[in-house]
PDB file of C-alpha atoms in Angstrom:
ATOM      1  CA  MET I1264      -0.211   0.248   0.120  1.00  0.00           C
ATOM      2  CA  LEU I1265       2.614   2.720   0.995  1.00  0.00           C
ATOM      3  CA  ARG I1266       4.107   1.902  -2.565  1.00  0.00           C
ATOM      4  CA  GLY I1267       1.525   3.837  -3.951  1.00  0.00           C
ATOM      5  CA  LEU I1268       1.829   6.999  -1.236  1.00  0.00           C
ATOM      6  CA  TYR I1269       5.161   7.137  -2.383  1.00  0.00           C
ATOM      7  CA  THR I1270       4.142   7.353  -6.054  1.00  0.00           C
ATOM      8  CA  ALA I1271       1.651  10.060  -5.236  1.00  0.00           C
ATOM      9  CA  ALA I1272       4.076  11.580  -3.466  1.00  0.00           C
ATOM     10  CA  ALA I1273       6.809  11.832  -6.020  1.00  0.00           C
ATOM     11  CA  GLY I1274       3.833  12.798  -8.931  1.00  0.00           C
ATOM     12  CA  MET I1275       3.351  16.206  -6.430  1.00  0.00           C
ATOM     13  CA  ILE I1276       7.048  17.263  -5.817  1.00  0.00           C
ATOM     14  CA  SER I1277       7.323  16.668  -9.940  1.00  0.00           C
ATOM     15  CA  GLU I1278       4.551  18.675 -10.321  1.00  0.00           C
ATOM     16  CA  GLN I1279       5.036  21.020  -7.803  1.00  0.00           C
ATOM     17  CA  ARG I1280       8.343  21.717  -9.346  1.00  0.00           C
ATOM     18  CA  ARG I1281       6.549  22.327 -12.550  1.00  0.00           C
ATOM     19  CA  HIS I1282       4.627  24.677 -11.344  1.00  0.00           C
ATOM     20  CA  ASP I1283       7.037  26.931  -9.739  1.00  0.00           C
ATOM     21  CA  THR I1284       9.068  26.583 -13.239  1.00  0.00           C
ATOM     22  CA  ILE I1285       5.597  28.255 -15.137  1.00  0.00           C
ATOM     23  CA  THR I1286       5.236  31.358 -12.610  1.00  0.00           C
ATOM     24  CA  ASN I1287       8.810  31.878 -12.838  1.00  0.00           C
ATOM     25  CA  ASN I1288       8.100  31.873 -16.644  1.00  0.00           C
ATOM     26  CA  ILE I1289       4.929  34.548 -15.813  1.00  0.00           C
ATOM     27  CA  ALA I1290       6.996  36.252 -13.367  1.00  0.00           C
ATOM     28  CA  ASN I1291       9.669  37.746 -15.868  1.00  0.00           C
ATOM     29  CA  ILE I1292       7.423  37.847 -19.035  1.00  0.00           C
ATOM     30  CA  ASN I1293       8.074  41.334 -19.177  1.00  0.00           C
ATOM     31  CA  SER I1294      12.149  40.873 -18.674  1.00  0.00           C
ATOM     32  CA  PRO I1295      14.449  41.647 -21.377  1.00  0.00           C
ATOM     33  CA  GLY I1296      16.059  38.883 -22.929  1.00  0.00           C
ATOM     34  CA  PHE I1297      14.337  36.088 -20.797  1.00  0.00           C
ATOM     35  CA  LYS I1298      14.450  32.296 -22.214  1.00  0.00           C
ATOM     36  CA  GLN I1299      11.441  29.791 -21.097  1.00  0.00           C
ATOM     37  CA  GLY I1300      11.665  27.571 -18.566  1.00  0.00           C
ATOM     38  CA  ASN I1301      10.492  24.007 -19.091  1.00  0.00           C
ATOM     39  CA  ALA I1302      10.250  21.354 -16.146  1.00  0.00           C
ATOM     40  CA  LEU I1303      11.226  17.961 -17.602  1.00  0.00           C
ATOM     41  CA  SER I1304      10.117  14.858 -15.470  1.00  0.00           C
ATOM     42  CA  ARG I1305      11.204  11.603 -16.007  1.00  0.00           C
ATOM     43  CA  SER I1306      10.016   8.223 -14.802  1.00  0.00           C
ATOM     44  CA  PHE I1307      11.512   6.446 -11.787  1.00  0.00           C
ATOM     45  CA  PRO I1308      13.230   2.961 -13.132  1.00  0.00           C
ATOM     46  CA  GLU I1309      10.775   0.336 -13.256  1.00  0.00           C
ATOM     47  CA  MET I1310      10.783  -2.552 -10.463  1.00  0.00           C
ATOM     48  CA  LEU I1311      10.546  -6.314 -11.343  1.00  0.00           C
ATOM     49  CA  ILE I1312       7.715  -7.639  -8.829  1.00  0.00           C
ATOM     50  CA  SER I1313       7.510 -11.399  -7.484  1.00  0.00           C
ATOM     51  CA  THR I1314       6.061 -13.423  -5.123  1.00  0.00           C
ATOM     52  CA  ILE I1315       7.742 -15.876  -2.991  1.00  0.00           C
ATOM     53  CA  ARG I1316       6.063 -19.624  -2.800  1.00  0.00           C
ATOM     54  CA  GLY I1317       6.634 -21.445   0.363  1.00  0.00           C
ATOM     55  CA  GLY I1318       6.804 -25.140   1.254  1.00  0.00           C
ATOM     56  CA  GLN I1319       9.751 -27.244   0.500  1.00  0.00           C
ATOM     57  CA  GLY I1320      11.642 -25.984  -2.255  1.00  0.00           C
ATOM     58  CA  ALA I1321      10.642 -22.295  -2.545  1.00  0.00           C
ATOM     59  CA  SER I1322      10.851 -20.516  -5.660  1.00  0.00           C
ATOM     60  CA  THR I1323       9.720 -17.264  -6.729  1.00  0.00           C
ATOM     61  CA  ALA I1324       7.122 -16.790  -9.460  1.00  0.00           C
ATOM     62  CA  PRO I1325       7.385 -12.908 -11.251  1.00  0.00           C
ATOM     63  CA  ILE I1326       3.951 -10.875 -11.102  1.00  0.00           C
ATOM     64  CA  GLY I1327       4.882  -7.855 -13.204  1.00  0.00           C
ATOM     65  CA  LYS I1328       6.573  -4.835 -13.240  1.00  0.00           C
ATOM     66  CA  LEU I1329       6.052  -1.751 -10.699  1.00  0.00           C
ATOM     67  CA  ASN I1330       6.716   2.074 -12.052  1.00  0.00           C
ATOM     68  CA  LEU I1331       7.449   4.526  -8.676  1.00  0.00           C
ATOM     69  CA  GLY I1332       6.666   7.594 -10.251  1.00  0.00           C
ATOM     70  CA  VAL I1333       8.014  10.378 -11.229  1.00  0.00           C
ATOM     71  CA  PHE I1334      10.515  13.107 -10.383  1.00  0.00           C
ATOM     72  CA  SER I1335      11.458  16.425 -12.528  1.00  0.00           C
ATOM     73  CA  GLU I1336      14.596  16.339 -13.835  1.00  0.00           C
ATOM     74  CA  GLU I1337      16.232  19.275 -15.262  1.00  0.00           C
ATOM     75  CA  ASN I1338      14.720  22.846 -16.329  1.00  0.00           C
ATOM     76  CA  ILE I1339      15.597  23.219 -20.109  1.00  0.00           C
ATOM     77  CA  SER I1340      15.625  26.727 -21.552  1.00  0.00           C
ATOM     78  CA  ILE I1341      13.784  27.303 -24.883  1.00  0.00           C
ATOM     79  CA  HIS I1342      15.887  29.487 -27.140  1.00  0.00           C
ATOM     80  CA  MET I1343      14.056  31.060 -29.458  1.00  0.00           C
ATOM     81  CA  GLN I1344      14.354  34.372 -30.297  1.00  0.00           C
ATOM     82  CA  GLY I1345      12.563  36.943 -28.890  1.00  0.00           C
ATOM     83  CA  ASP I1346      10.226  39.498 -30.551  1.00  0.00           C
ATOM     84  CA  LEU I1347      12.361  42.899 -30.861  1.00  0.00           C
ATOM     85  CA  GLN I1348      10.479  46.168 -29.386  1.00  0.00           C
ATOM     86  CA  GLU I1349      12.197  49.129 -30.231  1.00  0.00           C
ATOM     87  CA  THR I1350      13.187  51.801 -27.668  1.00  0.00           C
ATOM     88  CA  GLN I1351      14.582  54.779 -29.380  1.00  0.00           C
ATOM     89  CA  ASN I1352      17.141  54.453 -26.418  1.00  0.00           C
ATOM     90  CA  PRO I1353      20.508  54.485 -27.998  1.00  0.00           C
ATOM     91  CA  PHE I1354      21.875  52.819 -24.971  1.00  0.00           C
ATOM     92  CA  ASP I1355      19.829  50.099 -25.926  1.00  0.00           C
ATOM     93  CA  PHE I1356      20.796  46.946 -27.535  1.00  0.00           C
ATOM     94  CA  ALA I1357      19.346  43.594 -28.817  1.00  0.00           C
ATOM     95  CA  LEU I1358      20.793  40.667 -30.555  1.00  0.00           C
ATOM     96  CA  VAL I1359      19.636  38.871 -33.781  1.00  0.00           C
ATOM     97  CA  SER I1360      20.996  35.412 -33.529  1.00  0.00           C
ATOM     98  CA  ASN I1361      20.826  32.746 -36.598  1.00  0.00           C
ATOM     99  CA  ILE I1362      23.988  31.036 -35.881  1.00  0.00           C
ATOM    100  CA  GLN I1363      24.311  27.768 -38.268  1.00  0.00           C
ATOM    101  CA  LEU I1364      25.964  24.807 -38.413  1.00  0.00           C
ATOM    102  CA  PRO I1365      27.918  22.542 -41.459  1.00  0.00           C
ATOM    103  CA  GLY I1366      25.148  20.022 -42.348  1.00  0.00           C
ATOM    104  CA  VAL I1367      22.415  20.923 -39.459  1.00  0.00           C
ATOM    105  CA  THR I1368      18.944  22.173 -39.954  1.00  0.00           C
ATOM    106  CA  PHE I1369      17.853  23.675 -36.617  1.00  0.00           C
ATOM    107  CA  ASP I1370      13.891  23.805 -35.750  1.00  0.00           C
ATOM    108  CA  ALA I1371      11.845  26.868 -34.465  1.00  0.00           C
ATOM    109  CA  THR I1372      12.975  25.863 -30.888  1.00  0.00           C
ATOM    110  CA  GLY I1373      16.903  25.716 -32.271  1.00  0.00           C
ATOM    111  CA  LYS I1374      17.527  22.105 -32.074  1.00  0.00           C
ATOM    112  CA  TYR I1375      18.434  19.325 -34.360  1.00  0.00           C
ATOM    113  CA  VAL I1376      18.053  15.448 -33.889  1.00  0.00           C
ATOM    114  CA  ASN I1377      19.581  12.763 -35.951  1.00  0.00           C
ATOM    115  CA  ALA I1378      18.518   9.881 -37.514  1.00  0.00           C
ATOM    116  CA  ASP I1379      20.296   8.027 -34.300  1.00  0.00           C
ATOM    117  CA  GLY I1380      18.319  10.453 -31.650  1.00  0.00           C
ATOM    118  CA  GLU I1381      21.488  12.604 -30.657  1.00  0.00           C
ATOM    119  CA  ARG I1382      20.507  15.849 -30.008  1.00  0.00           C
ATOM    120  CA  THR I1383      22.506  19.127 -31.194  1.00  0.00           C
ATOM    121  CA  PHE I1384      21.405  22.511 -30.088  1.00  0.00           C
ATOM    122  CA  GLN I1385      21.833  26.048 -31.759  1.00  0.00           C
ATOM    123  CA  PRO I1386      24.822  28.573 -30.809  1.00  0.00           C
ATOM    124  CA  GLN I1387      23.740  31.283 -29.393  1.00  0.00           C
ATOM    125  CA  ALA I1388      24.804  34.902 -29.134  1.00  0.00           C
ATOM    126  CA  LEU I1389      25.144  36.632 -25.886  1.00  0.00           C
ATOM    127  CA  PHE I1390      26.478  40.005 -24.186  1.00  0.00           C
ATOM    128  CA  THR I1391      29.270  39.776 -21.216  1.00  0.00           C
ATOM    129  CA  VAL I1392      29.600  41.132 -18.302  1.00  0.00           C
ATOM    130  CA  LEU I1393      31.410  41.328 -14.947  1.00  0.00           C
ATOM    131  CA  ASN I1394      29.480  40.379 -12.502  1.00  0.00           C
ATOM    132  CA  ALA I1395      30.356  41.885  -8.722  1.00  0.00           C
ATOM    133  CA  ASP I1396      33.321  39.296  -8.254  1.00  0.00           C
ATOM    134  CA  GLY I1397      34.842  40.238 -11.573  1.00  0.00           C
ATOM    135  CA  GLN I1398      33.669  37.257 -13.063  1.00  0.00           C
ATOM    136  CA  PRO I1399      32.736  36.987 -16.462  1.00  0.00           C
ATOM    137  CA  ARG I1400      29.007  36.109 -17.135  1.00  0.00           C
ATOM    138  CA  TYR I1401      26.813  36.573 -19.816  1.00  0.00           C
ATOM    139  CA  SER I1402      23.088  37.902 -20.582  1.00  0.00           C
ATOM    140  CA  LEU I1403      20.749  38.752 -23.113  1.00  0.00           C
ATOM    141  CA  ASN I1404      19.854  41.711 -21.246  1.00  0.00           C
ATOM    142  CA  GLY I1405      20.856  44.619 -23.549  1.00  0.00           C
ATOM    143  CA  LYS I1406      19.470  47.468 -21.278  1.00  0.00           C
ATOM    144  CA  PHE I1407      22.727  49.640 -20.852  1.00  0.00           C
ATOM    145  CA  THR I1408      23.684  52.810 -19.893  1.00  0.00           C
ATOM    146  CA  VAL I1409      26.773  54.809 -19.322  1.00  0.00           C
ATOM    147  CA  ASP I1410      28.205  55.520 -15.363  1.00  0.00           C
ATOM    148  CA  THR I1411      29.930  59.140 -14.273  1.00  0.00           C
ATOM    149  CA  GLN I1412      33.028  57.404 -15.070  1.00  0.00           C
ATOM    150  CA  GLY I1413      32.195  56.482 -18.874  1.00  0.00           C
ATOM    151  CA  GLN I1414      32.033  52.890 -18.244  1.00  0.00           C
ATOM    152  CA  LEU I1415      29.215  50.767 -19.907  1.00  0.00           C
ATOM    153  CA  VAL I1416      26.778  48.826 -17.654  1.00  0.00           C
ATOM    154  CA  ASN I1417      23.687  46.915 -17.170  1.00  0.00           C
ATOM    155  CA  ALA I1418      20.593  48.090 -15.157  1.00  0.00           C
ATOM    156  CA  ASN I1419      22.475  46.441 -11.873  1.00  0.00           C
ATOM    157  CA  GLY I1420      25.781  48.098 -11.985  1.00  0.00           C
ATOM    158  CA  ASN I1421      27.601  45.142 -14.037  1.00  0.00           C
ATOM    159  CA  LEU I1422      30.439  46.091 -16.328  1.00  0.00           C
ATOM    160  CA  VAL I1423      30.027  45.856 -19.908  1.00  0.00           C
ATOM    161  CA  LEU I1424      33.168  43.848 -21.558  1.00  0.00           C
ATOM    162  CA  GLY I1425      34.659  44.876 -24.772  1.00  0.00           C
ATOM    163  CA  ARG I1426      36.558  43.116 -27.422  1.00  0.00           C
ATOM    164  CA  ASP I1427      39.391  43.132 -25.557  1.00  0.00           C
ATOM    165  CA  GLY I1428      38.394  41.605 -22.430  1.00  0.00           C
ATOM    166  CA  GLN I1429      38.491  45.063 -20.513  1.00  0.00           C
ATOM    167  CA  PRO I1430      35.532  46.626 -19.952  1.00  0.00           C
ATOM    168  CA  LEU I1431      34.021  49.070 -22.298  1.00  0.00           C
ATOM    169  CA  VAL I1432      34.698  52.634 -21.428  1.00  0.00           C
ATOM    170  CA  LEU I1433      32.547  55.973 -23.970  1.00  0.00           C
ATOM    171  CA  ILE I1434      34.750  58.930 -23.291  1.00  0.00           C
ATOM    172  CA  ASP I1435      34.433  61.414 -25.441  1.00  0.00           C
ATOM    173  CA  GLY I1436      37.706  64.231 -26.628  1.00  0.00           C
ATOM    174  CA  ALA I1437      36.684  66.510 -23.736  1.00  0.00           C
ATOM    175  CA  GLY I1438      37.226  63.472 -21.135  1.00  0.00           C
ATOM    176  CA  GLN I1439      33.512  63.055 -20.205  1.00  0.00           C
ATOM    177  CA  PRO I1440      31.006  59.910 -20.824  1.00  0.00           C
ATOM    178  CA  MET I1441      29.567  59.670 -24.056  1.00  0.00           C
ATOM    179  CA  HIS I1442      26.005  60.009 -24.391  1.00  0.00           C
ATOM    180  CA  ALA I1443      26.001  60.590 -28.827  1.00  0.00           C
ATOM    181  CA  PHE I1444      27.474  57.328 -30.734  1.00  0.00           C
ATOM    182  CA  LYS I1445      26.038  54.736 -32.900  1.00  0.00           C
ATOM    183  CA  VAL I1446      26.764  51.134 -33.161  1.00  0.00           C
ATOM    184  CA  THR I1447      26.910  48.898 -36.430  1.00  0.00           C
ATOM    185  CA  ASP I1448      25.311  45.711 -36.661  1.00  0.00           C
ATOM    186  CA  LYS I1449      29.172  43.790 -35.315  1.00  0.00           C
ATOM    187  CA  GLY I1450      28.974  46.217 -32.107  1.00  0.00           C
ATOM    188  CA  GLU I1451      31.783  48.743 -33.296  1.00  0.00           C
ATOM    189  CA  PHE I1452      30.931  52.222 -31.960  1.00  0.00           C
ATOM    190  CA  LEU I1453      31.131  55.056 -33.968  1.00  0.00           C
ATOM    191  CA  ASP I1454      31.090  58.884 -32.672  1.00  0.00           C
ATOM    192  CA  SER I1455      28.496  61.156 -33.944  1.00  0.00           C
ATOM    193  CA  GLU I1456      30.512  61.756 -37.049  1.00  0.00           C
ATOM    194  CA  GLY I1457      30.594  58.363 -37.646  1.00  0.00           C
ATOM    195  CA  ARG I1458      34.327  58.003 -36.410  1.00  0.00           C
ATOM    196  CA  PRO I1459      35.395  54.525 -34.865  1.00  0.00           C
ATOM    197  CA  VAL I1460      35.735  55.299 -30.855  1.00  0.00           C
ATOM    198  CA  LEU I1461      39.054  54.468 -29.858  1.00  0.00           C
ATOM    199  CA  ASN I1462      40.293  53.195 -26.481  1.00  0.00           C
ATOM    200  CA  ALA I1463      43.007  54.768 -24.426  1.00  0.00           C
ATOM    201  CA  ALA I1464      45.688  52.139 -26.473  1.00  0.00           C
ATOM    202  CA  GLY I1465      44.158  53.700 -29.986  1.00  0.00           C
ATOM    203  CA  GLN I1466      42.186  50.445 -30.840  1.00  0.00           C
ATOM    204  CA  ALA I1467      38.576  50.455 -32.096  1.00  0.00           C
ATOM    205  CA  VAL I1468      35.937  49.612 -29.357  1.00  0.00           C
ATOM    206  CA  GLY I1469      32.865  47.519 -29.824  1.00  0.00           C
ATOM    207  CA  LEU I1470      31.013  45.096 -28.388  1.00  0.00           C
ATOM    208  CA  MET I1471      32.699  41.437 -27.178  1.00  0.00           C
ATOM    209  CA  LEU I1472      30.227  39.038 -28.083  1.00  0.00           C
ATOM    210  CA  SER I1473      30.122  35.430 -26.653  1.00  0.00           C
ATOM    211  CA  ARG I1474      29.096  32.473 -28.681  1.00  0.00           C
ATOM    212  CA  ALA I1475      28.020  29.873 -26.287  1.00  0.00           C
ATOM    213  CA  GLU I1476      27.970  26.329 -28.607  1.00  0.00           C
ATOM    214  CA  ASN I1477      25.448  24.680 -26.267  1.00  0.00           C
ATOM    215  CA  PRO I1478      23.090  26.952 -24.580  1.00  0.00           C
ATOM    216  CA  ASN I1479      21.659  24.552 -22.418  1.00  0.00           C
ATOM    217  CA  LEU I1480      25.102  24.321 -20.331  1.00  0.00           C
ATOM    218  CA  LEU I1481      24.480  28.011 -19.180  1.00  0.00           C
ATOM    219  CA  LEU I1482      22.964  28.003 -15.642  1.00  0.00           C
ATOM    220  CA  ARG I1483      20.836  31.330 -14.489  1.00  0.00           C
ATOM    221  CA  GLU I1484      22.156  33.419 -11.424  1.00  0.00           C
ATOM    222  CA  GLY I1485      19.986  35.745 -10.942  1.00  0.00           C
ATOM    223  CA  ASN I1486      19.429  39.482 -12.231  1.00  0.00           C
ATOM    224  CA  GLY I1487      19.269  38.430 -16.162  1.00  0.00           C
ATOM    225  CA  LEU I1488      23.480  36.945 -15.899  1.00  0.00           C
ATOM    226  CA  LEU I1489      23.867  33.196 -16.851  1.00  0.00           C
ATOM    227  CA  ARG I1490      26.973  31.640 -15.806  1.00  0.00           C
ATOM    228  CA  ILE I1491      29.096  28.625 -17.148  1.00  0.00           C
ATOM    229  CA  ASN I1492      30.192  25.770 -14.937  1.00  0.00           C
ATOM    230  CA  PRO I1493      33.564  25.359 -14.319  1.00  0.00           C
ATOM    231  CA  GLY I1494      35.236  22.734 -17.065  1.00  0.00           C
ATOM    232  CA  ASP I1495      32.670  23.769 -19.476  1.00  0.00           C
ATOM    233  CA  GLU I1496      34.766  27.356 -20.659  1.00  0.00           C
ATOM    234  CA  ALA I1497      35.825  25.711 -23.645  1.00  0.00           C
ATOM    235  CA  THR I1498      32.097  25.826 -24.578  1.00  0.00           C
ATOM    236  CA  VAL I1499      31.870  29.880 -24.857  1.00  0.00           C
ATOM    237  CA  THR I1500      33.967  31.571 -27.466  1.00  0.00           C
ATOM    238  CA  GLN I1501      33.689  35.191 -29.129  1.00  0.00           C
ATOM    239  CA  VAL I1502      31.389  35.758 -32.102  1.00  0.00           C
ATOM    240  CA  ALA I1503      33.543  34.892 -35.286  1.00  0.00           C
ATOM    241  CA  LEU I1504      33.176  37.049 -38.372  1.00  0.00           C
ATOM    242  CA  GLY I1505      31.042  34.924 -40.272  1.00  0.00           C
ATOM    243  CA  ASP I1506      28.666  33.868 -37.614  1.00  0.00           C
ATOM    244  CA  GLN I1507      25.142  35.802 -38.533  1.00  0.00           C
ATOM    245  CA  VAL I1508      24.680  37.911 -35.548  1.00  0.00           C
ATOM    246  CA  GLU I1509      23.460  41.309 -35.423  1.00  0.00           C
ATOM    247  CA  VAL I1510      23.330  44.194 -32.707  1.00  0.00           C
ATOM    248  CA  ARG I1511      20.647  46.154 -33.052  1.00  0.00           C
ATOM    249  CA  GLN I1512      20.603  49.881 -31.826  1.00  0.00           C
ATOM    250  CA  GLY I1513      17.808  51.207 -29.727  1.00  0.00           C
ATOM    251  CA  PHE I1514      15.851  47.766 -29.680  1.00  0.00           C
ATOM    252  CA  VAL I1515      15.582  45.540 -26.652  1.00  0.00           C
ATOM    253  CA  GLU I1516      14.727  41.484 -27.167  1.00  0.00           C
ATOM    254  CA  ARG I1517      11.570  40.893 -25.472  1.00  0.00           C
ATOM    255  CA  SER I1518      11.173  37.376 -23.317  1.00  0.00           C
ATOM    256  CA  ASN I1519      10.264  34.707 -25.257  1.00  0.00           C
ATOM    257  CA  VAL I1520       7.524  33.702 -22.929  1.00  0.00           C
ATOM    258  CA  ASP I1521       3.641  32.249 -24.078  1.00  0.00           C
ATOM    259  CA  SER I1522       1.900  33.537 -21.619  1.00  0.00           C
ATOM    260  CA  ALA I1523      -1.497  32.207 -22.965  1.00  0.00           C
ATOM    261  CA  GLN I1524       0.400  28.691 -22.863  1.00  0.00           C
ATOM    262  CA  SER I1525       1.982  29.459 -19.363  1.00  0.00           C
ATOM    263  CA  MET I1526      -1.207  30.113 -17.972  1.00  0.00           C
ATOM    264  CA  VAL I1527      -2.460  26.632 -19.942  1.00  0.00           C
ATOM    265  CA  ASP I1528       0.290  24.395 -18.295  1.00  0.00           C
ATOM    266  CA  MET I1529      -0.238  26.203 -14.720  1.00  0.00           C
ATOM    267  CA  MET I1530      -3.941  24.757 -14.663  1.00  0.00           C
ATOM    268  CA  SER I1531      -2.810  21.408 -16.199  1.00  0.00           C
ATOM    269  CA  ALA I1532      -0.036  21.050 -13.266  1.00  0.00           C
ATOM    270  CA  LEU I1533      -1.896  22.988 -10.259  1.00  0.00           C
ATOM    271  CA  ARG I1534      -4.820  20.053 -11.451  1.00  0.00           C
ATOM    272  CA  ALA I1535      -2.035  17.068 -11.488  1.00  0.00           C
ATOM    273  CA  TYR I1536      -1.015  18.111  -8.137  1.00  0.00           C
ATOM    274  CA  GLU I1537      -5.075  17.925  -6.328  1.00  0.00           C
ATOM    275  CA  ALA I1538      -5.361  14.606  -8.519  1.00  0.00           C
ATOM    276  CA  ASN I1539      -1.775  13.270  -6.134  1.00  0.00           C
ATOM    277  CA  GLN I1540      -3.518  14.911  -3.262  1.00  0.00           C
ATOM    278  CA  LYS I1541      -6.313  12.924  -3.345  1.00  0.00           C
ATOM    279  CA  VAL I1542      -4.793   9.800  -3.544  1.00  0.00           C
ATOM    280  CA  ILE I1543      -2.719  10.513  -0.577  1.00  0.00           C
ATOM    281  CA  GLN I1544      -5.869  11.329   1.368  1.00  0.00           C
ATOM    282  CA  SER I1545      -7.601   8.224   0.119  1.00  0.00           C
ATOM    283  CA  TYR I1546      -4.343   6.013   1.373  1.00  0.00           C
ATOM    284  CA  ASP I1547      -4.321   7.855   4.788  1.00  0.00           C
ATOM    285  CA  LYS I1548      -8.251   6.971   5.080  1.00  0.00           C
ATOM    286  CA  SER I1549      -7.255   3.429   4.527  1.00  0.00           C
ATOM    287  CA  MET I1550      -4.066   3.353   6.864  1.00  0.00           C
ATOM    288  CA  GLU I1551      -6.548   5.069   9.531  1.00  0.00           C
ATOM    289  CA  LYS I1552      -8.978   2.416   8.791  1.00  0.00           C
ATOM    290  CA  ALA I1553      -6.740  -0.823   9.135  1.00  0.00           C
ATOM    291  CA  ALA I1554      -5.093   0.387  12.191  1.00  0.00           C
ATOM    292  CA  ASN I1555      -8.320   2.077  14.322  1.00  0.00           C
ATOM    293  CA  GLU I1556     -10.950  -0.634  13.055  1.00  0.00           C
ATOM    294  CA  VAL I1557      -9.493  -3.768  11.727  1.00  0.00           C
ATOM    295  CA  GLY I1558      -7.146  -3.950  14.607  1.00  0.00           C
ATOM    296  CA  ARG I1559     -10.375  -4.437  16.792  1.00  0.00           C
ATOM    297  CA  VAL I1560     -11.615  -7.335  14.903  1.00  0.00           C
TER     298      VAL I1560
END
């Protein structure tokens, strides 16, 4: 009897995590660059149930297989391009990424499955910033601004990196923070007269755009930042010249959350949670009768 109780409890935990993922999607529906997450559930390995026949020469006879429920295995993000929203703010940037691999045709969700069932995910381009500890992080939220020192920062004050791997600094000829500039589709900064903006070393200033070979290896860190696990750093490199990546100034990428489908999924998770809850209540009543009534007979 307790096997069914554990199975229903596992279902409740799985649906609760699924519900948490969906509510997180809805909460970030207006977060620029946010990618929708999907909670994937998988069943526990099946068990072969047998009965033991007593008497001389005891043996076992198989009854059948028993499944012990499901568990929420992982949270996979859908890296589909979000719609671009025009803001006309020169400090807002959006990335239009369509990086291709030879011999691979990706579907609308950025995934390819070959004849052997092996999955390949479409590489994604991201902005590169530094967190509070000075560690590189990645983001698709391109709402930037310039601080009093002329450094390009995001809404949380994280420094945006340039192509040289250093914080990107925008200073005009008078030594003041630059507010009038243009950015090319390759992320290069031009002044109001169309000349390249140079750093202290005399090099042209441009955004460092990172390429994540497998975007599902990126982990959410909060505040729109993503990080890569130690040992997987080689899967993130700078965007190459031939990659199909464009920078759009005056735009931000909206989240790709489907609000209508999210509400349907949230109600479905709630109903499944309630169904497992009723199963547990039924088992609880049965055990109560077994303990309080059957014992008196």
